[in-house]
Short mmCIF file of C-alpha atoms and ligand atoms in Angstrom, two decimals:
data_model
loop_
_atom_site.label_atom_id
_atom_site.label_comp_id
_atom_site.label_asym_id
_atom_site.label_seq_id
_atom_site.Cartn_x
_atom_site.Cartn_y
_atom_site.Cartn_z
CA UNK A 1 0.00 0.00 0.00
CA UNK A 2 1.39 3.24 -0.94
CA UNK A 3 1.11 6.06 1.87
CA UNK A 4 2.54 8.90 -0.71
CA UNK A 5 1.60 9.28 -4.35
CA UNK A 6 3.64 12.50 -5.92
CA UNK A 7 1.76 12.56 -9.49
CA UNK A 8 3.37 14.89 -12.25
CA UNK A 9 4.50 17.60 -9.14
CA UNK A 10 5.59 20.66 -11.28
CA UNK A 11 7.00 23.88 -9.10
CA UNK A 12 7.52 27.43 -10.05
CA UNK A 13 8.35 29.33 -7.43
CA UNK A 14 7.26 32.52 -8.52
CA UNK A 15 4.08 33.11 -11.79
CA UNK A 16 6.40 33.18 -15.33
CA UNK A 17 10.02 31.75 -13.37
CA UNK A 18 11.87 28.76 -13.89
CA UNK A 19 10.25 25.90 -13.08
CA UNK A 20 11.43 24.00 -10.48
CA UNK A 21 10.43 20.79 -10.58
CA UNK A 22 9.15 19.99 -13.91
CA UNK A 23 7.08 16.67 -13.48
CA UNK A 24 7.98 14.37 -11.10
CA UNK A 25 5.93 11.16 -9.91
CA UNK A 26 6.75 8.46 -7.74
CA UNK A 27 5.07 6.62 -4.63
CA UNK A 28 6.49 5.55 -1.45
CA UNK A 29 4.85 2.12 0.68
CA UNK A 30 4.71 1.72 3.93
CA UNK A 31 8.18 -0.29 4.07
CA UNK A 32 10.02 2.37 2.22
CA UNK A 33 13.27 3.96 3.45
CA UNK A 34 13.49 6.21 0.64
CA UNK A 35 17.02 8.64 0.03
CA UNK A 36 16.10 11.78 -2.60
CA UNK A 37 19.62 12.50 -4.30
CA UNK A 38 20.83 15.16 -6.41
CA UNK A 39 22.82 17.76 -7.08
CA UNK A 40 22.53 20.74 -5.20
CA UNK A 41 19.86 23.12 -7.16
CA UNK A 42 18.12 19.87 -8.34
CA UNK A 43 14.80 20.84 -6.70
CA UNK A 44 15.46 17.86 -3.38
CA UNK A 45 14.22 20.45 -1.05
CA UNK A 46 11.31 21.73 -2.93
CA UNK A 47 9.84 18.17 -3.64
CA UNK A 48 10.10 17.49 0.13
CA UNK A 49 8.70 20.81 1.07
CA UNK A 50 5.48 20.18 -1.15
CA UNK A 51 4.43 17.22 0.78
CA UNK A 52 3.46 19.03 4.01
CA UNK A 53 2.52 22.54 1.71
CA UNK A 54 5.34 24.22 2.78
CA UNK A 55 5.95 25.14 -1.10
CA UNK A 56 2.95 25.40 -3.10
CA UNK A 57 2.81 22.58 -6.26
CA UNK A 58 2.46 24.81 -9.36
CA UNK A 59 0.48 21.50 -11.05
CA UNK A 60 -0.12 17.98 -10.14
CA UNK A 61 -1.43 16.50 -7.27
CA UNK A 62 0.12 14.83 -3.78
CA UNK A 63 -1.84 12.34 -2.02
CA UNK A 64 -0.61 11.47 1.50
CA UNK A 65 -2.79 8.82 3.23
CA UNK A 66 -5.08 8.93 0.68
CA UNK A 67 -6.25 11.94 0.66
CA UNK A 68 -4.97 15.10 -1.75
CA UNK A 69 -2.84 17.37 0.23
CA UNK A 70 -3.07 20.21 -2.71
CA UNK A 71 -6.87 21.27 -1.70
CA UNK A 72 -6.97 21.32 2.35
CA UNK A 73 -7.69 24.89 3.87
CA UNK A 74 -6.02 25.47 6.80
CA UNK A 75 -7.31 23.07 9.65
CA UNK A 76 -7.03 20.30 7.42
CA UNK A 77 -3.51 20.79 6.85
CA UNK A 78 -3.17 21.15 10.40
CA UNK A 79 -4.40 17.80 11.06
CA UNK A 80 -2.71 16.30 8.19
CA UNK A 81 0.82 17.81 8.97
CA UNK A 82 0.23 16.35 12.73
CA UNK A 83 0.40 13.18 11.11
CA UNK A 84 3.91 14.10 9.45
CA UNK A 85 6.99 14.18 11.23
CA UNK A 86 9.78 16.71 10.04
CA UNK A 87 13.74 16.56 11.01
CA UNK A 88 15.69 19.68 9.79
CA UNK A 89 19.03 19.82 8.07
CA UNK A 90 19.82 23.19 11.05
CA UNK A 91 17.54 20.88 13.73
CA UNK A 92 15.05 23.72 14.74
CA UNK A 93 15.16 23.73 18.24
CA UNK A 94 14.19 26.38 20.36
CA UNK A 95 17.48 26.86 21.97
CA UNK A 96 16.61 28.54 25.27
CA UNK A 97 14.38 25.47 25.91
CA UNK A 98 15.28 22.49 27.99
CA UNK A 99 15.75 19.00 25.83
CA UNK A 100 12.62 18.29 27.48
CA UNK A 101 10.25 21.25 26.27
CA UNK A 102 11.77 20.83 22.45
CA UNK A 103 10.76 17.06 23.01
CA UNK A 104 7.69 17.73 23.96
CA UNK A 105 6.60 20.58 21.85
CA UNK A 106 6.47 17.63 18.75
CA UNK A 107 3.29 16.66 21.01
CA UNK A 108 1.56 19.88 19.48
CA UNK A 109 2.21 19.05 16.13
CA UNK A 110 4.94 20.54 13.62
CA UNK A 111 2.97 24.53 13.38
CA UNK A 112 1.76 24.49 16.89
CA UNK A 113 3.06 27.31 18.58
CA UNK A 114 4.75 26.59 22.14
CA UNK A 115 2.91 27.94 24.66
CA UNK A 116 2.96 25.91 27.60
CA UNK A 117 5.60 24.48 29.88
CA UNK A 118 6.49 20.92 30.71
CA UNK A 119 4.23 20.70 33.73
CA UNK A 120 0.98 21.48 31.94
CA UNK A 121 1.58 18.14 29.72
CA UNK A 122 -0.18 15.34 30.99
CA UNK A 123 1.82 12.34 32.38
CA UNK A 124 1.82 9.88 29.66
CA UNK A 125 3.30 12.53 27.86
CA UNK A 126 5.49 13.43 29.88
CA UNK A 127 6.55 9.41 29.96
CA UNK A 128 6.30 9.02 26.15
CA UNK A 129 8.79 12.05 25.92
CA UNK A 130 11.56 10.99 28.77
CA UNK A 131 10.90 7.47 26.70
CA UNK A 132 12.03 8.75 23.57
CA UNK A 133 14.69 10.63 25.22
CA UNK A 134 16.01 7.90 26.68
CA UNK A 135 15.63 5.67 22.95
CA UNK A 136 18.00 8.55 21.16
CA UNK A 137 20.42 8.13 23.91
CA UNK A 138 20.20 11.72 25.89
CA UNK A 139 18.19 10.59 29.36
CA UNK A 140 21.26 12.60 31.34
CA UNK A 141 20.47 15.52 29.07
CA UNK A 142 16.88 15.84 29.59
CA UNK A 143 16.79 19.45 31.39
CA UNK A 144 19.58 21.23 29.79
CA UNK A 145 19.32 23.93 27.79
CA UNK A 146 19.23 22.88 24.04
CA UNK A 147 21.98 25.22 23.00
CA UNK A 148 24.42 23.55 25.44
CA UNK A 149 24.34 20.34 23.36
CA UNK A 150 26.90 19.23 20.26
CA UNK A 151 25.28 19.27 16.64
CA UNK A 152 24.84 15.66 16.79
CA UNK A 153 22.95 15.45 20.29
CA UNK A 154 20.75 18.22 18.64
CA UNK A 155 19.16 16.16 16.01
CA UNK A 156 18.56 13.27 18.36
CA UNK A 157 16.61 16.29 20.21
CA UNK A 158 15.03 16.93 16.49
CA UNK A 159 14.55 12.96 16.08
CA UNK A 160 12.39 12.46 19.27
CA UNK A 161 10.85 15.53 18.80
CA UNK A 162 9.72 14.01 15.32
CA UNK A 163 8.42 10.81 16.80
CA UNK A 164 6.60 12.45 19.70
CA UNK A 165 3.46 12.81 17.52
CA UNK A 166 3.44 8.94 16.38
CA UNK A 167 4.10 10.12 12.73
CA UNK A 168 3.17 8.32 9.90
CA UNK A 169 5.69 9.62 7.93
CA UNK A 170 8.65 10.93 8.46
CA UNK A 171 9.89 13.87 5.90
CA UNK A 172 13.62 14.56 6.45
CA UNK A 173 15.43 17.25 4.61
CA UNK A 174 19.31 17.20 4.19
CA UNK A 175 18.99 15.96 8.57
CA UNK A 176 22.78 15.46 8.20
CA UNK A 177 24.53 18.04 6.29
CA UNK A 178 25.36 20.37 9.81
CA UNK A 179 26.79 17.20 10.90
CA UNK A 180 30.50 15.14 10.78
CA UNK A 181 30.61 12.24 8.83
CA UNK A 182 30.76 9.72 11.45
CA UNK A 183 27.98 11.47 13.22
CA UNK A 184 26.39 11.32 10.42
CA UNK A 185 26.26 8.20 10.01
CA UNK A 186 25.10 7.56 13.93
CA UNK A 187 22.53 10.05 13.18
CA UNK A 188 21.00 8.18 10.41
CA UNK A 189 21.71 4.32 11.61
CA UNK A 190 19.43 5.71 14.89
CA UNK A 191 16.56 7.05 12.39
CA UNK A 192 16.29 4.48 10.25
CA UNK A 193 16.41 1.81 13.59
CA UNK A 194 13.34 3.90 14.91
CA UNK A 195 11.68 4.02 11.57
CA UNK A 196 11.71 -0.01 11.13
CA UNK A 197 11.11 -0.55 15.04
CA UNK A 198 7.97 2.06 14.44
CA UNK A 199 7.06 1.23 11.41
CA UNK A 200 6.95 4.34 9.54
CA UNK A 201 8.34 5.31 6.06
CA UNK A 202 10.69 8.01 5.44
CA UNK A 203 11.79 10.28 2.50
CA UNK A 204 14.94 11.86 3.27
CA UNK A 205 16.57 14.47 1.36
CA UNK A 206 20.38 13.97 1.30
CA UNK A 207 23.41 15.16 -0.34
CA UNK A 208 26.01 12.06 1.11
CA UNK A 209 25.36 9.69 -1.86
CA UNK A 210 27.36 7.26 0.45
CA UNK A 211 25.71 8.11 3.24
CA UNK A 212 22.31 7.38 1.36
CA UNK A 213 23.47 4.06 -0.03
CA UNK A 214 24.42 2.62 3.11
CA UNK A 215 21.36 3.78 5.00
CA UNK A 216 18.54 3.83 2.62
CA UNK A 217 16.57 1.03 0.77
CA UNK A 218 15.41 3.35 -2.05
CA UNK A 219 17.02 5.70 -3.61
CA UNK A 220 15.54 8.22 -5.86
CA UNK A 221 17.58 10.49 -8.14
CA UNK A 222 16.55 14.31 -8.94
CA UNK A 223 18.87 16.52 -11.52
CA UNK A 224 17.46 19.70 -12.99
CA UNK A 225 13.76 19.35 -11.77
CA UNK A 226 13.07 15.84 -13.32
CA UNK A 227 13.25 12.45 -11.12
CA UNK A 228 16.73 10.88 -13.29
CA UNK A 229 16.63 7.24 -11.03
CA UNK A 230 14.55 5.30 -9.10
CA UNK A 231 15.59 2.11 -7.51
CA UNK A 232 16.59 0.01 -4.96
CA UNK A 233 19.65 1.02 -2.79
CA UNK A 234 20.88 -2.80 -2.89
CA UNK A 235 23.65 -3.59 -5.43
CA UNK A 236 23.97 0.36 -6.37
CA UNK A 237 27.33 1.88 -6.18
CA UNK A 238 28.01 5.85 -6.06
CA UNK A 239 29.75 5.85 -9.15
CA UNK A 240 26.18 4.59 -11.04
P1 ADP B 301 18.17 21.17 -3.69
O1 ADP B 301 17.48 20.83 -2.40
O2 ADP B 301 18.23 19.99 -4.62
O3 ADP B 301 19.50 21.81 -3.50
P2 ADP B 301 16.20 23.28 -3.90
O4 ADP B 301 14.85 22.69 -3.98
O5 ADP B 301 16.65 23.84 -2.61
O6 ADP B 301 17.26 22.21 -4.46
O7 ADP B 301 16.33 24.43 -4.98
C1 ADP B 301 16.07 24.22 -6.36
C2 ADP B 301 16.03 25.57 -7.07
O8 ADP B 301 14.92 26.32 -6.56
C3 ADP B 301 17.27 26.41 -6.83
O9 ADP B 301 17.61 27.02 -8.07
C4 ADP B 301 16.83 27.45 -5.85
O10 ADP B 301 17.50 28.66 -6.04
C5 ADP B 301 15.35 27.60 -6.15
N1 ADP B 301 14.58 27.99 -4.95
C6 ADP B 301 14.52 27.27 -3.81
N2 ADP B 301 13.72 27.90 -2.91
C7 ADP B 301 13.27 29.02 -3.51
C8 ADP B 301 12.39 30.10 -3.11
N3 ADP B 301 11.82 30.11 -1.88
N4 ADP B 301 12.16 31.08 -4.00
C9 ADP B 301 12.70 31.06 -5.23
N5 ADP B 301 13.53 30.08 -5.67
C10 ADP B 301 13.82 29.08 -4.83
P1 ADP B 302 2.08 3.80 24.94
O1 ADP B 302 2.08 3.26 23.55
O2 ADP B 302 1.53 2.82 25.96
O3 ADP B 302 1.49 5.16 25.05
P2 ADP B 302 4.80 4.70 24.82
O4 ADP B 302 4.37 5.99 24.25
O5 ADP B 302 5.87 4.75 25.86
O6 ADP B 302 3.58 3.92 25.47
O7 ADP B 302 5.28 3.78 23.64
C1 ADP B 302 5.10 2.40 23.64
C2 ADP B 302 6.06 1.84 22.67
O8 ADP B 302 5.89 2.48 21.41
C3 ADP B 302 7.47 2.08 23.12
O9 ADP B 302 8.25 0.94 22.83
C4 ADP B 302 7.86 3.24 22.29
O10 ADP B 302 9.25 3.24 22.11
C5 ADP B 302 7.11 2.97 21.00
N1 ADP B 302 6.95 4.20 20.19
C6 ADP B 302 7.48 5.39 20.46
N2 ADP B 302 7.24 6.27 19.49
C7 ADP B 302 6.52 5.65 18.56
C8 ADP B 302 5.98 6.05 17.32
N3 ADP B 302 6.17 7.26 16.82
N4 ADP B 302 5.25 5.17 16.63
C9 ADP B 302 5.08 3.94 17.12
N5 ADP B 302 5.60 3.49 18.27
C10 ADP B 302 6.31 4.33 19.00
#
């Protein structure tokens, strides 16, 4: 069963510019640990940032659980992007914030403002958060500040932040390029452990073709706005 159909997604960012992405279609199952490649320029971004309506699709049509994304009004789309999980390539925490509060604030969805404090979430969030915290490896880290914590203890902040919701999907865009190599590779061996233990399929937008071949099952290739490759990980070297 496929939870994402992108059908004939064309992008122009403003009316009479270059087109973006100029007609790409592809469909990710529920078992999918799916790398978007490409040169930088090649349009990864914007494809990942029309899922949720972040960018607005110029033509063509995304369905995400079934349903078109392309005509919700507002409340929909807040109730569909609950059921999305985002991890940023600059980890978007709010940096005066405890570990905790960042973790937590994925209970309010991805656009919910923050406006409450630990102590107003109920317990089994509370549990479900420490939990998580504790999965991603940062249970003696849990009430510092986020800003006092290395790049890659940051996106393990961003990763359980992510799964706080119980996503469906997780959207990931360039998660690793603030990030060392070998942390890199940590970071991404931990997300795609969650995803399979979870059971939730992820498109990740990455520039490490390595990096993508070792951790992904799928691997999708964008140049110049068009989808070049699509195909399994397995057997693929970077050179191909
Ligand atoms: P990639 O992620 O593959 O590097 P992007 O999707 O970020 O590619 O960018 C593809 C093209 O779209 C680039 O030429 C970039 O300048 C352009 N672009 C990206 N975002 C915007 C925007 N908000 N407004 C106008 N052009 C944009
Ligand atoms: P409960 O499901 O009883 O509310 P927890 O929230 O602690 O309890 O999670 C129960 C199990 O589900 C734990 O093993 C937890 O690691 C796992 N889990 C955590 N996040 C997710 C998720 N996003 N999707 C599915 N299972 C998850």
């Amino acid at each position: 069963m496929s939870v994402l159909e992108v059908c004939n997604l064309k992008v122009s960012y403003s009316a009479g510019g270059p087109q973006i992405l100029k007609g790409i279609g592809f469909e990710v199952g529920s078992d999918d640990f799916c790398a978007v490649i490409g040169p930088s320029g090649a349009g990864k971004s914007t494809l990942i940032r029309c899922i949720n309506r972040l960018v607005e699709p110029t033509e063509g049509d995304i369905i995400l659980f079934g349903q078109s994304v392309c005509p919700l009004k507002s409340g929909e789309l807040r109730r569909l992007r609950r059921r999305i999980g985002m991890i940023f390539q600059e980890f978007n925490l709010v940096n005066r914030m405890s570990v905790m509060d960042n973790v937590l604030s994925g209970r309010l969805g991805y656009t919910g403002a923050f406006r409450s404090f630990f102590k107003a979430f109920p317990k089994e969030d509370i549990d479900r958060a420490l939990n998580l915290l504790e999965r991603v490896g940062l249970q003696d880290h849990v009430d510092k500040r986020a800003d006092a914590l290395s790049g890659g203890q940051r996106q393990r902040v961003g990763i359980a932040r992510a799964l706080m919701q119980r996503p469906e999907i997780l959207l990931l865009d360039e998660p690793t390029s603030a990030l060392d190599p070998k942390i890199s590779r940590d970071v991404m061996g931990l997300i795609r452990e969650l995803a399979a233990e979870f059971k939730i399929p992820v498109l990740c937008n990455i520039h490490d073709v390595q990096l993508a071949l070792e951790t992904c099952n799928r691997i999708i290739g964008m140049q110049d706005g068009y989808k070049k490759f699509d195909g399994p990980a397995k057997g693929m070297r970077k050179q191909d």
